[in-house]
XYZ file of C-alpha atoms in Angstrom:
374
model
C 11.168 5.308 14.031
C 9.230 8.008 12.268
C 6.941 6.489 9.681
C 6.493 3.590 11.603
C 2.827 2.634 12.654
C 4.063 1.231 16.224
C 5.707 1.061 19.472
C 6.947 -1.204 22.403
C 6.300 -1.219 25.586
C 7.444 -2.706 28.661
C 3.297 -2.695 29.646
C 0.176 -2.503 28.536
C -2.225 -1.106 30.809
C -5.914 -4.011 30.806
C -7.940 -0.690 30.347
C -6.357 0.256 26.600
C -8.244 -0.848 23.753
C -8.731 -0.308 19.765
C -9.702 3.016 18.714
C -8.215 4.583 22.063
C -6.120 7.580 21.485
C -2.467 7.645 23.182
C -0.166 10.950 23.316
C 3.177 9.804 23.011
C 6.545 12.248 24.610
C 3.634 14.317 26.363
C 5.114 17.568 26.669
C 8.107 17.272 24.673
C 8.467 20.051 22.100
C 8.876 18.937 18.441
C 8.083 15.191 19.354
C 4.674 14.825 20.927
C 2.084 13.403 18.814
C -1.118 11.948 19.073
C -2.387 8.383 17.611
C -4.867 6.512 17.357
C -4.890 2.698 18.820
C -5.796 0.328 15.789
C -4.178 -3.241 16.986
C -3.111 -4.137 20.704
C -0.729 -7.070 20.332
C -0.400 -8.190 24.463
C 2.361 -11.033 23.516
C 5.071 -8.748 21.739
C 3.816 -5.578 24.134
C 2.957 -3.686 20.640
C 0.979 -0.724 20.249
C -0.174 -0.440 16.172
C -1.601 2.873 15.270
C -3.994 3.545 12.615
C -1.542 6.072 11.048
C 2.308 6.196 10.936
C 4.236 8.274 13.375
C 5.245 11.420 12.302
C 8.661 11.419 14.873
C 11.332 9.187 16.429
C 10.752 7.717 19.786
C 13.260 7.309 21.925
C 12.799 3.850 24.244
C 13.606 5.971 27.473
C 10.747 8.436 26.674
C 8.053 6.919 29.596
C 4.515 6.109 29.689
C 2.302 6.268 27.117
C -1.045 7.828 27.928
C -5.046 7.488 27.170
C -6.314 10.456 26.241
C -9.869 11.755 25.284
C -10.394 13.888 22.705
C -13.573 16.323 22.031
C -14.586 17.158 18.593
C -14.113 21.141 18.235
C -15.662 22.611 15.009
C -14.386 25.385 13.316
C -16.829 28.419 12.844
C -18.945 26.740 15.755
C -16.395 26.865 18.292
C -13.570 28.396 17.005
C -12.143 30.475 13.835
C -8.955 29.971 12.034
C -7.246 32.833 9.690
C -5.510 30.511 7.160
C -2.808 33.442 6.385
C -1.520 33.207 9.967
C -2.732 29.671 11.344
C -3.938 31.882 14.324
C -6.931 29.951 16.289
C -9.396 32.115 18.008
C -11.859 30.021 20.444
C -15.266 31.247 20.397
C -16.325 28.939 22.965
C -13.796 28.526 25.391
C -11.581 25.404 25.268
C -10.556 25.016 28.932
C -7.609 26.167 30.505
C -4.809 23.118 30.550
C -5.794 21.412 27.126
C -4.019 20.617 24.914
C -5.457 21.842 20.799
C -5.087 18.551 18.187
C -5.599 19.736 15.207
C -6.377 17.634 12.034
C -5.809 19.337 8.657
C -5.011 19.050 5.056
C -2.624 21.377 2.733
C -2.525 22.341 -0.637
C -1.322 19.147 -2.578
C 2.562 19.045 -2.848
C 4.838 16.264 -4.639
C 6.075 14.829 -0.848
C 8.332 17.618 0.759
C 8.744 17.128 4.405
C 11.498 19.314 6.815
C 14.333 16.990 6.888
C 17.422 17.653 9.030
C 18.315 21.468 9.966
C 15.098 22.439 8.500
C 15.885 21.815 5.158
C 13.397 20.614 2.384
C 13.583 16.999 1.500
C 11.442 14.931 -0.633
C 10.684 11.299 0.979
C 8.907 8.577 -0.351
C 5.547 8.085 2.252
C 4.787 5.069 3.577
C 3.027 2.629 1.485
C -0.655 1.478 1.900
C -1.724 -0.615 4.934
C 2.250 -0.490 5.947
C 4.335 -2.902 7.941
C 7.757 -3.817 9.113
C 6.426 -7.151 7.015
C 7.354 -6.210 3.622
C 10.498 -3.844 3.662
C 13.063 -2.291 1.343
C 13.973 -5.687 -0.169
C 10.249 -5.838 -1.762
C 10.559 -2.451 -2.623
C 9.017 -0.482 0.091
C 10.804 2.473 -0.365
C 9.813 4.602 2.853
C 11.547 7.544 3.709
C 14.409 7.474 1.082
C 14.708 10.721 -1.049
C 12.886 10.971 -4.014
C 14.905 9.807 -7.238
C 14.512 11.128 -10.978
C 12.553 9.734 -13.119
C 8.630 9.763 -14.583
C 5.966 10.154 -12.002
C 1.761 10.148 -12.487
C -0.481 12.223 -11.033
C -3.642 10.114 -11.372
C -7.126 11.340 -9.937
C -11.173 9.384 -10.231
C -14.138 10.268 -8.618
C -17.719 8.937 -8.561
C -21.342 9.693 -7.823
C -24.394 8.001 -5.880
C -27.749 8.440 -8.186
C -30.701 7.517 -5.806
C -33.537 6.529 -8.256
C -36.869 6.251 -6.005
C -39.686 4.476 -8.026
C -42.411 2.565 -6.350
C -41.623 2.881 -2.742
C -38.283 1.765 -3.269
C -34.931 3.596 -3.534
C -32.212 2.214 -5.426
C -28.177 3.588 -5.426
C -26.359 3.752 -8.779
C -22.866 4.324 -8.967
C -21.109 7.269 -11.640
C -17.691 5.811 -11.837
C -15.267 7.745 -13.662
C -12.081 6.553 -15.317
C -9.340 7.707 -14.212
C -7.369 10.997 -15.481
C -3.735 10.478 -15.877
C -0.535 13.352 -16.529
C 3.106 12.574 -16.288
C 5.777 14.786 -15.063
C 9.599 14.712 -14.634
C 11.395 14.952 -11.671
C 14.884 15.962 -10.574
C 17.709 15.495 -13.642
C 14.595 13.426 -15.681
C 14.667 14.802 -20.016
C 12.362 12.375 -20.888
C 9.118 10.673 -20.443
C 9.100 6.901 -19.577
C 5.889 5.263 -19.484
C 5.126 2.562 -16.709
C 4.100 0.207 -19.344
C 3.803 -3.563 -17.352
C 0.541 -4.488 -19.586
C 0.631 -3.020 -23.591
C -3.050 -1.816 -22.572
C -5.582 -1.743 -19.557
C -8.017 -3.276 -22.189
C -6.056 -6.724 -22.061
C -8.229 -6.822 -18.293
C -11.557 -6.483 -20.269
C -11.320 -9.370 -22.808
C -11.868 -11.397 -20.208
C -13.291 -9.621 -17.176
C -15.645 -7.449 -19.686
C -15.559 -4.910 -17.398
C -13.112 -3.967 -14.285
C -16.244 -1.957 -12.438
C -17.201 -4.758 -10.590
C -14.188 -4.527 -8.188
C -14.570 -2.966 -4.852
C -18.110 -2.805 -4.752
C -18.765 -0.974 -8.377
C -16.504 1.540 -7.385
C -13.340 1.897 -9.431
C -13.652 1.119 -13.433
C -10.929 1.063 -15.277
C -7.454 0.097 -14.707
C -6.085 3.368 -14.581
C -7.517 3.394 -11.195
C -6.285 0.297 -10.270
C -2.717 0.720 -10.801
C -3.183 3.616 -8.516
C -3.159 1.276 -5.469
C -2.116 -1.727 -6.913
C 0.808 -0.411 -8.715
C 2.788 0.302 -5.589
C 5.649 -1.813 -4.626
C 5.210 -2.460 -0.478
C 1.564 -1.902 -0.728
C -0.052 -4.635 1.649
C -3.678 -5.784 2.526
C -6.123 -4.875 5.241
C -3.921 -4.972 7.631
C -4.410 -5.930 11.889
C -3.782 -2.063 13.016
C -7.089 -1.603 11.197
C -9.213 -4.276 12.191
C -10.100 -6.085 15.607
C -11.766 -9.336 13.639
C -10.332 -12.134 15.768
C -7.459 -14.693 13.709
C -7.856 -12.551 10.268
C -3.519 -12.212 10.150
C -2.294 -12.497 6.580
C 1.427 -11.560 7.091
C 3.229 -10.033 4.251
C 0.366 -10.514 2.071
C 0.858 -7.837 -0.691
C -2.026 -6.467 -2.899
C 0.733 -5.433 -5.745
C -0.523 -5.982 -9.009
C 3.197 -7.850 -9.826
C 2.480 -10.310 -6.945
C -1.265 -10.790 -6.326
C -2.559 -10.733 -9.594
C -0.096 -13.456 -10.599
C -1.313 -15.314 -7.548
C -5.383 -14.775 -8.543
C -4.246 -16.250 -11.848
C -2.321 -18.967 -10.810
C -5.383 -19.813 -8.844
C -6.161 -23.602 -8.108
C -2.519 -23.986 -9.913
C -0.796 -22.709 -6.648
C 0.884 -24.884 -4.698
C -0.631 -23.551 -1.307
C -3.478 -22.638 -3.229
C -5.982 -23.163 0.185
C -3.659 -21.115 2.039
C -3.459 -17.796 0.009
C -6.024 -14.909 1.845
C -5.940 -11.652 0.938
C -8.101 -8.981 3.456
C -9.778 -6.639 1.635
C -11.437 -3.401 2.826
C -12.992 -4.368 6.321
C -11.006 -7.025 7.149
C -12.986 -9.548 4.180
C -11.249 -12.286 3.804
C -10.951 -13.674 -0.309
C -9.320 -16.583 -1.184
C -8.664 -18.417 -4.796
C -8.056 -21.848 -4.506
C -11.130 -22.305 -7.561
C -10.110 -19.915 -9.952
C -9.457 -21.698 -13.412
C -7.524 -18.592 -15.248
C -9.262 -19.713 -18.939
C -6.695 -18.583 -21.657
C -5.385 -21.390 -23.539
C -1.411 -22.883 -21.639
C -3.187 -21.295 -18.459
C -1.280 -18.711 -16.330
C 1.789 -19.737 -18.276
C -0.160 -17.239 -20.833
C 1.481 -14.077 -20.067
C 0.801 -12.312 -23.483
C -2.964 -12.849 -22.261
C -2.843 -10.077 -20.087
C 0.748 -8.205 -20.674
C -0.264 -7.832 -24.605
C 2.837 -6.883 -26.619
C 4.314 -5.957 -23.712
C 7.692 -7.426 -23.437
C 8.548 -6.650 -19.793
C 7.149 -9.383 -18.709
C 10.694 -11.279 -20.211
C 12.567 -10.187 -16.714
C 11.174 -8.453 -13.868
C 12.186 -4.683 -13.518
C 14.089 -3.857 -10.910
C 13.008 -1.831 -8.061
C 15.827 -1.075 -6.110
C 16.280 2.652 -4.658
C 20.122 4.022 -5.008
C 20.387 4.681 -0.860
C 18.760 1.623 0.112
C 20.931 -0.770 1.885
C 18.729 -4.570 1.093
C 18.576 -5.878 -2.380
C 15.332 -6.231 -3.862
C 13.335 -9.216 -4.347
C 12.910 -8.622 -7.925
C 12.225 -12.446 -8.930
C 11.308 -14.027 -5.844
C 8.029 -11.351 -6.007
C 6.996 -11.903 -9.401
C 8.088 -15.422 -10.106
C 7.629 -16.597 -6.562
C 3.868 -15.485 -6.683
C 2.768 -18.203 -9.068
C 5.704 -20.576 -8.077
C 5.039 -21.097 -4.177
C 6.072 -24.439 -3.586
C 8.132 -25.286 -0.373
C 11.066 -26.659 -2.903
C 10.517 -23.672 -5.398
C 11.144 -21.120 -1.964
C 14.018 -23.191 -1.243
C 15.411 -22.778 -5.030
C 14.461 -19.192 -4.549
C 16.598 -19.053 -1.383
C 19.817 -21.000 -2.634
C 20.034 -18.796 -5.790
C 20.449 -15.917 -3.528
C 23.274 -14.951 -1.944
C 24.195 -12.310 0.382
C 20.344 -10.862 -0.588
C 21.770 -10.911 -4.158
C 19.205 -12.973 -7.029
C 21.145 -14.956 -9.499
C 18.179 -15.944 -11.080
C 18.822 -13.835 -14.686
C 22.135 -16.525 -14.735
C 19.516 -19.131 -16.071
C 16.396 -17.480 -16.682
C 17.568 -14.008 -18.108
C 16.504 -13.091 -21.341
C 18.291 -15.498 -23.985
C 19.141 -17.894 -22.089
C 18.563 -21.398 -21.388
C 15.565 -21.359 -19.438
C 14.212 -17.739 -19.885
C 10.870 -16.643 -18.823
C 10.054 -16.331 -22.374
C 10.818 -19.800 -23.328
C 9.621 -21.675 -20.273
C 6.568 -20.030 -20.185
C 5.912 -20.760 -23.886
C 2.507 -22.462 -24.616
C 3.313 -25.928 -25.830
């Protein structure tokens, strides 16, 4: 399907490998596209591509084919009037070739030519997608945009090279991240995407956020800009050919994953829990002692005054056809016991959580009472 990041065959030719580029419906007006090989999986016949298809495949389409592509440069080789998109080759390409080109636009809030040519606004996939973690966990690729309170968040950094005594050193400029809201659609007013009271809550223990990444993000602004995405996953095997590094529907959401670092050697399948960061490193937290006082039961350590973190919000899109997993991926990060997945399981039904019946806010067992340092 389009926005998908693979296909199936019925073969895989020995010579294919990672990094290859395919051309898929060669010839076929409005559907051939070219991709990039990231992942061969030879048992399930899968080709992964490093970036998600642009159109629908049909299954009688036919082969698949290698192709090699040579880097053209514009104003070396060729000149492009922007106005018209016309392409004039300076040096010739070669009669027969096909032209790929690779290009960015002007930014635009996500319209894409939907059916008859009209203007729709879909969601894009999210980070390091998968058929893994769908609609249910709120992935919510490809459904129309709904209205509501969007950010447009942008950070940038510098390298300073400081050469003293024969030696050059690289500093990181890290800048925090700039933030503006905007309404979309019927949206009157502004409604802030307040999970934590304050990205400062991070800093009274971590001192400072920098660290992450390799010194380059700082504050957690720029976090939530990746990690604030429902669906988001880590490094994932279409982008890396390290042998037995698979972490399944391994999410790097801030509502799951950061409950899980927490939770730490508290887990349940603490030894278990890898998350692949950039380059397929593999981090695991089976030592981490979270230090507050009641442990990660201590949710006012890091959501402040926050009170959302009484229920988890929903995240359910208005066309999509799965519930979410609203509980199970909040609560079931830091409870992920084989008998707590099994309570998770028989208080759903039909993909429906029943959970708020006992844990709701003022109830019985509610999140804010359970998790109330004793």
């Amino acid at each position: 399907a389009a926005r998908d990041r693979f296909i199936e065959v019925a073969s895989i030719d020995g010579d294919l490998a990672n990094g290859d580029t395919v051309v898929l419906d060669d010839g076929v007006a409005g559907f051939e596209e070219y991709a990039q090989v990231g992942y061969i999986d030879a048992t399930l016949k899968r080709l992964w591509f490093r970036t998600p298809l642009r159109f629908a495949h049909a299954a009688t389409t036919g082969t698949v084919q290698e192709v090699t592509l040579t880097f053209r440069q514009e104003g070396v080789n060729y000149t492009l009037d922007p106005s018209t998109g016309t392409i004039t080759s300076l040096v010739a390409f070669t009669n027969g070739n096909a032209v790929v080109m690779s290009y960015r636009t002007d930014g635009a809030f996500g319209w894409f030519r939907g059916a008859g040519d009209t203007l729709q606004a879909f969601y894009v996939p999210p980070i390091n997608d998968s058929p893994d973690l769908e609609a249910s966990w709120g992935d919510w690729s490809g459904l129309e945009y709904v209205s509501g309170t969007y950010s447009a968040s942008v950070w940038g950094r510098k390298n300073a090279l400081l050469g003293l005594q024969n030696e050059v050193q690289t500093y990181n400029g890290i800048g925090e991240a700039s933030v503006a809201s905007l309404l979309y659609g019927d949206a009157t007013e502004f409604e802030p995407h307040a999970l934590v009271s304050s990205g400062a809550n991070c800093e009274t223990c971590h001192t400072m956020v920098g660290p992450f990444h390799g010194g380059n993000r700082r504050d957690f602004n720029t976090c939530v800009l990746c990690h604030g995405v429902a669906g988001n996953e880590d490094w994932p095997r279409y982008g890396t050919t390290v042998a037995g590094q698979d972490t399944t529907g391994v999410t790097i959401d801030f509502r799951g994953m950061l409950h899980k670092i927490h939770m730490g050697e508290e887990l349940a399948n603490a030894e278990t829990y890898t998350v692949l960061g950039n380059s397929a490193s593999a981090h695991q937290y089976g030592e981490v002692v979270f230090p507050a006082t009641g442990r990660a039961m201590a949710c006012t350590k890091c959501h402040g005054d926050s009170e959302n973190w009484f229920a988890p919000s929903a995240r359910e899109h208005p066309d999509q056809a799965l519930p979410t997993r609203a509980w199970r991926s909040a609560c079931g990060a830091c409870h992920d016991s084989d008998s707590a997945g099994a309570h998770f399981d028989a208080m759903t039904s039909g993909g429906t959580e029943s959970c708020e019946v006992c844990h709701g806010e003022g109830t019985e067992f509610s999140v804010e009472i359970v998790h109330k340092i004793r």
